[in-house]
PDB file of C-alpha atoms and ligand atoms in Angstrom:
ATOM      1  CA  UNK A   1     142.899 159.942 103.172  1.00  0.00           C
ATOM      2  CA  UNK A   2     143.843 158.961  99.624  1.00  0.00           C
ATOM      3  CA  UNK A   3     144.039 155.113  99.395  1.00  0.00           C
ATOM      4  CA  UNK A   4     147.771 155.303  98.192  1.00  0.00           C
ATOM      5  CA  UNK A   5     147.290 151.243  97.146  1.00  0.00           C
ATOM      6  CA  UNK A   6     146.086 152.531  93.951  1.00  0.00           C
ATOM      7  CA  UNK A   7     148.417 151.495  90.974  1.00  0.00           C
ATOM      8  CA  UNK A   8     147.336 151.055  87.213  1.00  0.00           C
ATOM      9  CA  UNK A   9     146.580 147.593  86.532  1.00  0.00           C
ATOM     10  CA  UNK A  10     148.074 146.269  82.909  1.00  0.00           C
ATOM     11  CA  UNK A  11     146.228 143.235  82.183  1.00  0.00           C
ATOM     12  CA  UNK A  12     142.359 142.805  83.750  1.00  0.00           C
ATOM     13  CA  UNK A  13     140.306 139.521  83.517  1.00  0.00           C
ATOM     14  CA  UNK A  14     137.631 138.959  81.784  1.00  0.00           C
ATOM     15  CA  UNK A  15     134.853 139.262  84.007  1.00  0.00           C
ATOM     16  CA  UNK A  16     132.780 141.542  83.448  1.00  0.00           C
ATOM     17  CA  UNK A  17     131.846 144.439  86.068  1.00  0.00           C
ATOM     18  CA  UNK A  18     128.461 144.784  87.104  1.00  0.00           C
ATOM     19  CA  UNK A  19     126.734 147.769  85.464  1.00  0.00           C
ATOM     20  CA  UNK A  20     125.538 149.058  88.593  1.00  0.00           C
ATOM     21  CA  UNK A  21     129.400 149.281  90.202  1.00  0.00           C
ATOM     22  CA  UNK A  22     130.241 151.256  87.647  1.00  0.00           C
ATOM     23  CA  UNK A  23     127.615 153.615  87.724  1.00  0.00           C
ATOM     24  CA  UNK A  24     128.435 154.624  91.185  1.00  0.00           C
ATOM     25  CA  UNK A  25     131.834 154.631  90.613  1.00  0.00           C
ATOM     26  CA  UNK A  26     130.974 157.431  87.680  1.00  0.00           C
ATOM     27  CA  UNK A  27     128.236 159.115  89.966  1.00  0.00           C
ATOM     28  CA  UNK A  28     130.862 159.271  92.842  1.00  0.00           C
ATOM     29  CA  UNK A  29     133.527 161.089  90.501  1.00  0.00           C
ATOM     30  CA  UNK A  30     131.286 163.557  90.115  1.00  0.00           C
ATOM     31  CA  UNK A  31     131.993 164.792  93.762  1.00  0.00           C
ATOM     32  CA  UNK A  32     135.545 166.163  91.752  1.00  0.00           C
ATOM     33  CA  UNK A  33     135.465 169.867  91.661  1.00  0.00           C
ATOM     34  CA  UNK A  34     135.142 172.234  88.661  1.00  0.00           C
ATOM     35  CA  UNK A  35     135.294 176.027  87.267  1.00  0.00           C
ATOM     36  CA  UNK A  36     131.987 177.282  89.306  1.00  0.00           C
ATOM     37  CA  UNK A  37     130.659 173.547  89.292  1.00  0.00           C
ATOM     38  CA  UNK A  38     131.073 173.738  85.470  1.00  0.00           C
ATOM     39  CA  UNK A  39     131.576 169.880  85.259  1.00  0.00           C
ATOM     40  CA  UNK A  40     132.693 170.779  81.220  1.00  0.00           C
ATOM     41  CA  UNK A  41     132.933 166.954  80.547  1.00  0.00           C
ATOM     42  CA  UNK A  42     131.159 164.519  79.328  1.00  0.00           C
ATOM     43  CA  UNK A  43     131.969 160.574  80.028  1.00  0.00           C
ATOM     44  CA  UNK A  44     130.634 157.719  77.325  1.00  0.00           C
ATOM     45  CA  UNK A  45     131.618 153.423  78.721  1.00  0.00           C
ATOM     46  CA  UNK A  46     132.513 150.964  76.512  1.00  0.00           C
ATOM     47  CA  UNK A  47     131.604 147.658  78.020  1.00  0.00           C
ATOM     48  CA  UNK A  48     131.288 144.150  77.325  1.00  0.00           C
ATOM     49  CA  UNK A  49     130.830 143.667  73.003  1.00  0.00           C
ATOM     50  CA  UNK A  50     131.380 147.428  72.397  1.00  0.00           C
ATOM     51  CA  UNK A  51     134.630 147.349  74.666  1.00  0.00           C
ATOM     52  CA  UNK A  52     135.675 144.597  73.090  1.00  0.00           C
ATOM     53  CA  UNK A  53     134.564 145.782  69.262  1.00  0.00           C
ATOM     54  CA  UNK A  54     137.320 148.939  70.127  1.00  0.00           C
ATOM     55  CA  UNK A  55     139.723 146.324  71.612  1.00  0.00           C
ATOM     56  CA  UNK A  56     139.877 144.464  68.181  1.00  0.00           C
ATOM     57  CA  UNK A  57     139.601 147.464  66.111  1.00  0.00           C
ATOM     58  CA  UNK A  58     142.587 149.034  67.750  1.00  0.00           C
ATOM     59  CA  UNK A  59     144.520 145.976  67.439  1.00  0.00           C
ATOM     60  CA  UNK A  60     143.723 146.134  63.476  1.00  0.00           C
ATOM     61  CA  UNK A  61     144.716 149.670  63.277  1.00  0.00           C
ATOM     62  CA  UNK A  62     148.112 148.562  65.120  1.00  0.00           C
ATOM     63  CA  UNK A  63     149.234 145.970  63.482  1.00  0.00           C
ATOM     64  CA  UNK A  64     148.190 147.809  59.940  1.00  0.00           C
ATOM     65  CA  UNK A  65     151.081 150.595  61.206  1.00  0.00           C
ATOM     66  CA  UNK A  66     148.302 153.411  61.371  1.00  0.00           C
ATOM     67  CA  UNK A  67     149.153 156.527  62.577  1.00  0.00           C
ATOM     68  CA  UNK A  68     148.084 157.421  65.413  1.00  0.00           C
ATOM     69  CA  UNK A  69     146.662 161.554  66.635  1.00  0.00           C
ATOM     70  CA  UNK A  70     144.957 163.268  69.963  1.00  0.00           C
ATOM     71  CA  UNK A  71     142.285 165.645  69.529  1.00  0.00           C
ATOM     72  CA  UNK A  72     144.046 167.873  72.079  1.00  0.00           C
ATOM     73  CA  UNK A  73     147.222 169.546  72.109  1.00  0.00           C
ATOM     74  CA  UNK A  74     149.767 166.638  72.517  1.00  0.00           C
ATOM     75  CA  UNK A  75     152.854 167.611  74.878  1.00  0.00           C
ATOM     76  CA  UNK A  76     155.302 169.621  72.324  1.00  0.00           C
ATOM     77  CA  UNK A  77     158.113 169.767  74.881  1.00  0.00           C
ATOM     78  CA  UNK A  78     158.670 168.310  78.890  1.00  0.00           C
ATOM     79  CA  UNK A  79     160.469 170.272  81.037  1.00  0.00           C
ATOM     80  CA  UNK A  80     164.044 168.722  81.645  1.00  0.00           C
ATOM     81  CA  UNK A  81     162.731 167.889  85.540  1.00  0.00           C
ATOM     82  CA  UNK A  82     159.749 165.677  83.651  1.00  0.00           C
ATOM     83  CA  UNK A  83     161.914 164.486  81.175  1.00  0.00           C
ATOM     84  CA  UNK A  84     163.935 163.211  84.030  1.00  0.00           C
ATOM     85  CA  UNK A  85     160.970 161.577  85.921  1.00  0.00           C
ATOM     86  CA  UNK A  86     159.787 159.973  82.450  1.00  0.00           C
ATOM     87  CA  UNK A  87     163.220 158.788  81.972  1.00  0.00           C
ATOM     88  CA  UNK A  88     163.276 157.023  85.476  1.00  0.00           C
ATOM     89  CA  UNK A  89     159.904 155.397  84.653  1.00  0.00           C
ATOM     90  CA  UNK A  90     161.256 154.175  81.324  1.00  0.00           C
ATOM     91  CA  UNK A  91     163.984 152.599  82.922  1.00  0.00           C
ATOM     92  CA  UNK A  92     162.106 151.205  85.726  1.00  0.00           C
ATOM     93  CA  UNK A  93     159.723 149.310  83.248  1.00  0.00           C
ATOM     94  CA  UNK A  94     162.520 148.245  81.331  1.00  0.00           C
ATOM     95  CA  UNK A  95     164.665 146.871  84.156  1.00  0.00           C
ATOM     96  CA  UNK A  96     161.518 145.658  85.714  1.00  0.00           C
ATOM     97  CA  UNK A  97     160.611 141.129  85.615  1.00  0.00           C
ATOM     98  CA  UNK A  98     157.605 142.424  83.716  1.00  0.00           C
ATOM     99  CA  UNK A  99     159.271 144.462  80.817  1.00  0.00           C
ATOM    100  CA  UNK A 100     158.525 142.060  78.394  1.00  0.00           C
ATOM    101  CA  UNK A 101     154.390 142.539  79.604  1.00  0.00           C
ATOM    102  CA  UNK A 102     154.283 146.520  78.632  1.00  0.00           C
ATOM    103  CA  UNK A 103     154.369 146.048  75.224  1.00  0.00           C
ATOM    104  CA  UNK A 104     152.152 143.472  74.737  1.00  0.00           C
ATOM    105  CA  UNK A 105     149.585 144.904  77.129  1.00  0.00           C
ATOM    106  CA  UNK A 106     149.345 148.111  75.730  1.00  0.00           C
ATOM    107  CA  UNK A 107     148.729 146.856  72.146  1.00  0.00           C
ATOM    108  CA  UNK A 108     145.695 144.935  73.784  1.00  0.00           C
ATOM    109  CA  UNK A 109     144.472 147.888  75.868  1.00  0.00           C
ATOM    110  CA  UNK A 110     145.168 145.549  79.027  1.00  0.00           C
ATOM    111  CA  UNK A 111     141.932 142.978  77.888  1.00  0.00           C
ATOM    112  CA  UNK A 112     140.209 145.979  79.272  1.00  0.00           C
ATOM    113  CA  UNK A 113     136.064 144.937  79.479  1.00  0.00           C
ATOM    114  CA  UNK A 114     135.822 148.045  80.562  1.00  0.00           C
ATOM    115  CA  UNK A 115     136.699 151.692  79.363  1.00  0.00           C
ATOM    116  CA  UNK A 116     135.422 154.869  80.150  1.00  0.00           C
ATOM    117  CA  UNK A 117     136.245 157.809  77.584  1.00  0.00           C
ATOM    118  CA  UNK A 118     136.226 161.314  79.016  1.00  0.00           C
ATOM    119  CA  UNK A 119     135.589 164.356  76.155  1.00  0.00           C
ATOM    120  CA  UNK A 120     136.175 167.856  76.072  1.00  0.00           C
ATOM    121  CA  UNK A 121     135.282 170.933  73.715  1.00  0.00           C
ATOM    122  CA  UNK A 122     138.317 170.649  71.304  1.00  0.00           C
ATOM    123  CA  UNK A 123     138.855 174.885  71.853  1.00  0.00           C
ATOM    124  CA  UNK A 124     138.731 173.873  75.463  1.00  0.00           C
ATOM    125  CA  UNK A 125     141.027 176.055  77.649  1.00  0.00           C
ATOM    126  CA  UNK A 126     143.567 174.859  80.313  1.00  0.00           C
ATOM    127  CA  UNK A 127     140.879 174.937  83.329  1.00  0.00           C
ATOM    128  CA  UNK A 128     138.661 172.186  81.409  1.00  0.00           C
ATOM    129  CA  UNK A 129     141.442 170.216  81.361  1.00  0.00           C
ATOM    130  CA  UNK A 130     142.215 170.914  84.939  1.00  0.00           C
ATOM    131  CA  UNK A 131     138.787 169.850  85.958  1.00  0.00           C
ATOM    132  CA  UNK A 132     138.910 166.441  83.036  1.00  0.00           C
ATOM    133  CA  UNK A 133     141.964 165.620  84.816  1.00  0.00           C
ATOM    134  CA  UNK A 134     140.241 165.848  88.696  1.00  0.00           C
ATOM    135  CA  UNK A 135     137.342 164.098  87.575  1.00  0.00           C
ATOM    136  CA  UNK A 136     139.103 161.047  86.180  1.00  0.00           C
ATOM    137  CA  UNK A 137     141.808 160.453  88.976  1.00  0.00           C
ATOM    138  CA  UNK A 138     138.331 160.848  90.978  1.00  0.00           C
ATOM    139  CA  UNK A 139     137.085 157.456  88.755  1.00  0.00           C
ATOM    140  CA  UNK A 140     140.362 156.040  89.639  1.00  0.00           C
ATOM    141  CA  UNK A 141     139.817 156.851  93.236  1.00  0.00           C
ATOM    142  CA  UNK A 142     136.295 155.285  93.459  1.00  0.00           C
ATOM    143  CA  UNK A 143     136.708 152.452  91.487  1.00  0.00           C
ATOM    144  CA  UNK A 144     139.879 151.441  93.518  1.00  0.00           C
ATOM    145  CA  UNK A 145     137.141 151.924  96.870  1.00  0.00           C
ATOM    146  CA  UNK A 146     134.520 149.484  94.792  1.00  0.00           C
ATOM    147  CA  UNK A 147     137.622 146.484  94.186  1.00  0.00           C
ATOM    148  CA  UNK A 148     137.990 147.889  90.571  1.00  0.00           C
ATOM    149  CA  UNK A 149     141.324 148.120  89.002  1.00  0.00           C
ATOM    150  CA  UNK A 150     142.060 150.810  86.433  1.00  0.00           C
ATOM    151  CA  UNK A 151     144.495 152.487  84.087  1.00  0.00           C
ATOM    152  CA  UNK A 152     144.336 155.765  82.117  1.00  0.00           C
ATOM    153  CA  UNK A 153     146.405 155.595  79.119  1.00  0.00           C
ATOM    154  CA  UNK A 154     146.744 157.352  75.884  1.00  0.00           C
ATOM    155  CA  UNK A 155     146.433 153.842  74.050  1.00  0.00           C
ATOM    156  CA  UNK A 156     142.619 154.310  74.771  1.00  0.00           C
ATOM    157  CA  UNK A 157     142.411 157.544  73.019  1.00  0.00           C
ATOM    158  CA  UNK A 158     145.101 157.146  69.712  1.00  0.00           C
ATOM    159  CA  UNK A 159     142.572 156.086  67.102  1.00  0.00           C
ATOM    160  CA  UNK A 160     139.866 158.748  68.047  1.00  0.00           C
ATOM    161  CA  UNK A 161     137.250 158.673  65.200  1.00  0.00           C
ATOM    162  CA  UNK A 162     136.854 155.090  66.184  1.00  0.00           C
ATOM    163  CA  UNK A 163     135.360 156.100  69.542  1.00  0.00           C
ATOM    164  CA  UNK A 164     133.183 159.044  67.651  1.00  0.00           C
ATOM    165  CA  UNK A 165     131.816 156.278  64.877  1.00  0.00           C
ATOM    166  CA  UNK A 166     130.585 154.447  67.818  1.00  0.00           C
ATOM    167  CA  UNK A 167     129.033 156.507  70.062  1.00  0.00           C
ATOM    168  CA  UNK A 168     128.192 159.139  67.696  1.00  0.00           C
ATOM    169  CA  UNK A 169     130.191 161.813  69.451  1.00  0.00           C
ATOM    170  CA  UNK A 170     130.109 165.631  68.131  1.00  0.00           C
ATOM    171  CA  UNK A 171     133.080 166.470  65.630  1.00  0.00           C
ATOM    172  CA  UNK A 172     133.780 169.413  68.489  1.00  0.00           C
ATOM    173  CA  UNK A 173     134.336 167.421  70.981  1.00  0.00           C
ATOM    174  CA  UNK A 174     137.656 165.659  71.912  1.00  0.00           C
ATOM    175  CA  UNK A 175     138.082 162.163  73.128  1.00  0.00           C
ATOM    176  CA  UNK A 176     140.323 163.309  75.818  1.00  0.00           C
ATOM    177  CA  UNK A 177     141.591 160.543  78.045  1.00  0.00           C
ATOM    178  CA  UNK A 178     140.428 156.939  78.305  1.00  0.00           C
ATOM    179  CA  UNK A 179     140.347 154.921  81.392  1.00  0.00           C
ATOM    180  CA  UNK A 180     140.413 150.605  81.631  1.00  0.00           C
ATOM    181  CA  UNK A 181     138.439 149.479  84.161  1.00  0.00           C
ATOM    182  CA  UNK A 182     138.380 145.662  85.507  1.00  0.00           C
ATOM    183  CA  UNK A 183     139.343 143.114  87.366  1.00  0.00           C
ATOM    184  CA  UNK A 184     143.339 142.526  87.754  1.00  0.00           C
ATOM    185  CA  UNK A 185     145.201 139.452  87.122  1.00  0.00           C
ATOM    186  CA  UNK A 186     147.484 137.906  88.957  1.00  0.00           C
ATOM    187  CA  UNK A 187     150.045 138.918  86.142  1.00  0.00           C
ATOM    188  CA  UNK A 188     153.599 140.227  87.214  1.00  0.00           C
ATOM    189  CA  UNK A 189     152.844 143.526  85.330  1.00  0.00           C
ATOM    190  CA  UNK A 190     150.198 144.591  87.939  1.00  0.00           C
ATOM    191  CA  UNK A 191     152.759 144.724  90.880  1.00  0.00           C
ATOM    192  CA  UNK A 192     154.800 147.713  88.808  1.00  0.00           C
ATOM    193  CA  UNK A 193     154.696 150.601  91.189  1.00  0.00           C
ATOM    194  CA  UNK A 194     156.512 153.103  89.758  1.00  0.00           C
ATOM    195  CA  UNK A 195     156.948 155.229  92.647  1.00  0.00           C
ATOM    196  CA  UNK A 196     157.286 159.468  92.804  1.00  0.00           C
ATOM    197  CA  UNK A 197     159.626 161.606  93.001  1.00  0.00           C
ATOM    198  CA  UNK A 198     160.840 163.195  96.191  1.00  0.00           C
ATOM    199  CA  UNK A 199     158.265 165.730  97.696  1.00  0.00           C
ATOM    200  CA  UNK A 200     160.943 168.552  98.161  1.00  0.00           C
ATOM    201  CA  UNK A 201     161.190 168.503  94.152  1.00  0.00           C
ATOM    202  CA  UNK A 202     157.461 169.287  93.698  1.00  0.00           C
ATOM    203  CA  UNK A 203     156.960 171.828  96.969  1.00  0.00           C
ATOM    204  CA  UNK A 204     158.234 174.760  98.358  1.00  0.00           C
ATOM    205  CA  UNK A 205     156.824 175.901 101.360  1.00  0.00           C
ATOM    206  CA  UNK A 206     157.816 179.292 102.579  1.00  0.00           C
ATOM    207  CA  UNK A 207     157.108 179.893 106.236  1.00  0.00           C
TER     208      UNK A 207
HETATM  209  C1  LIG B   1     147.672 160.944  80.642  1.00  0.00           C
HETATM  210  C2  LIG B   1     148.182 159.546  80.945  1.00  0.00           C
HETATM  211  C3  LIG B   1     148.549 158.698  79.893  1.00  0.00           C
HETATM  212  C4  LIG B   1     149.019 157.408  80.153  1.00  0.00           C
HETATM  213  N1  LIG B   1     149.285 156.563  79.112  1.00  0.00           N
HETATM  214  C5  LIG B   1     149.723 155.305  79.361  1.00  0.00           C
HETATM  215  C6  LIG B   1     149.944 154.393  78.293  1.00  0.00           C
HETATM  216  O1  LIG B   1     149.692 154.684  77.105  1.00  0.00           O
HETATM  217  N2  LIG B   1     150.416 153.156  78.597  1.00  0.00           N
HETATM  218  C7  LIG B   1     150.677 152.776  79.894  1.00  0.00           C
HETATM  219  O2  LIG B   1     151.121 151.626  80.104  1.00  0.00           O
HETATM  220  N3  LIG B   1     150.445 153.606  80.933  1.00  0.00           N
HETATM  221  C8  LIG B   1     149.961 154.846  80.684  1.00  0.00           C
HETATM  222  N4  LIG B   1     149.676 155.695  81.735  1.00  0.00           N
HETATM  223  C9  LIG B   1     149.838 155.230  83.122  1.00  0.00           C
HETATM  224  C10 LIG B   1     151.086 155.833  83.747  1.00  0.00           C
HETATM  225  O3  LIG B   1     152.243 155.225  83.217  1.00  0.00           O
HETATM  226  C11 LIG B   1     151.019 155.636  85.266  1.00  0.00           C
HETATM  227  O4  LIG B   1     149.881 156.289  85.775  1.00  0.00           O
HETATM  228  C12 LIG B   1     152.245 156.192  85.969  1.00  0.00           C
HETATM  229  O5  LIG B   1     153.394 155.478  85.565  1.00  0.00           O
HETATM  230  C13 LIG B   1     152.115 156.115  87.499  1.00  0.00           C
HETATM  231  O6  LIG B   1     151.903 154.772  87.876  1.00  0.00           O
HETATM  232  P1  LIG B   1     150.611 154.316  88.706  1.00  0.00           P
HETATM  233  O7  LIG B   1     149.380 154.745  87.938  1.00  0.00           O
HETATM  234  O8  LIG B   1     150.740 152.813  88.744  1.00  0.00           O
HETATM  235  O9  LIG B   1     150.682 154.955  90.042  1.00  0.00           O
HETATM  236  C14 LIG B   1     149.180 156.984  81.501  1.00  0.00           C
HETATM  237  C15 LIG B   1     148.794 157.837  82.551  1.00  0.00           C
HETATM  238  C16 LIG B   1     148.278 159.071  82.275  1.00  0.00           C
HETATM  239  C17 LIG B   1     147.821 159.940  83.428  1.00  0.00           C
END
């Protein structure tokens, strides 16, 4: 069964996860299915210095007003039912005792010690991302199993030639989604549980 306690986590301690944990939590997202096993991914982890090198360097690229871009094709348009659903989870943070956190947080990366970048061709088609997309939940899944909070944000992947200058990633490849891993605080901001919406909006079943 899914463990349905999962919830991103905002703002993580500093301590440090062992290597090893997050190894396996890596090497048991690879159990996430793909195009004929394709596995059309590849995963590079920031931790400790160099996690914390991006953390600053982010931060400087904020507060200087830089632009930020994705590599892949950014959402032109929602659909008025996700605009809704977006709309309810902007309201919910705002109305929420930690609204004051999200900002804040975000332009920190959550103190993340932790992140784990997942790339993609950039002339990937829609099934890579289908299978980027399994595989990271699947790191969400198994670190939540190993006692390791987590959030995937876009904040991990706005300043993307950053993360190529320092793992030397290919120019064709896209820094595609970035995940924090750590250790939560007790902070307010890690008890927001935005909820879904109603299953009868998402599936029809036709007997
Ligand atoms: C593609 C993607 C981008 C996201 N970007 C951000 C972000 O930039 N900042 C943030 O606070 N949360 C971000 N999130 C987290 C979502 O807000 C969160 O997953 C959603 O509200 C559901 O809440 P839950 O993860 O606690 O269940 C992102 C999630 C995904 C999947």
């Amino acid at each position: 069964m899914v463990n349905l306690d999962r919830h991103s986590t905002r703002i993580f301690s500093d301590k440090q996860i062992e290597l090893a944990t997050l190894k396996q939590i890596v090497s048991e997202a690879q159990a996430a299915p793909s195009w004929e096993n394709s596995q059309p991914y590849h995963a590079f982890l920031a931790t400790g210095e160099t996690a914390k090198e991006i953390r600053e360097a982010y931060m400087k690229n904020f507060s200087k007003g830089l632009a930020s871009h994705t590599e892949v094709v950014p959402p032109k348009e929602w659909t008025a039912e996700a605009d809704a659903n977006i709309l309810d989870w902007q309201h919910r943070s705002a109305d929420s005792p930690q609204k004051e956190e999200f900002g804040p947080a975000n332009g920190r990366l959550f103190d993340a010690p932790s992140i784990l970048f997942i790339t993609i061709k950039k002339d990937a088609s829609s099934y890579v991302a289908y299978d980027a997309g399994a595989f990271g939940y699947a790191v969400l899944l198994a670190a939540e199993d190993h006692g390791v909070g987590t959030i995937p944000a876009y904040g991990f992947v706005r300043y993307p030639d950053l993360i190529h200058d320092h793992f030397k990633i290919p120019e064709d490849e896209a820094i595609f989604m970035g995940i924090g891993l750590g250790y939560p605080t007790e902070d307010v901001i890690n008890d927001f549980k935005p909820g879904r919406t109603a299953l009868d909006k998402i599936l029809t079943i036709k007997d």
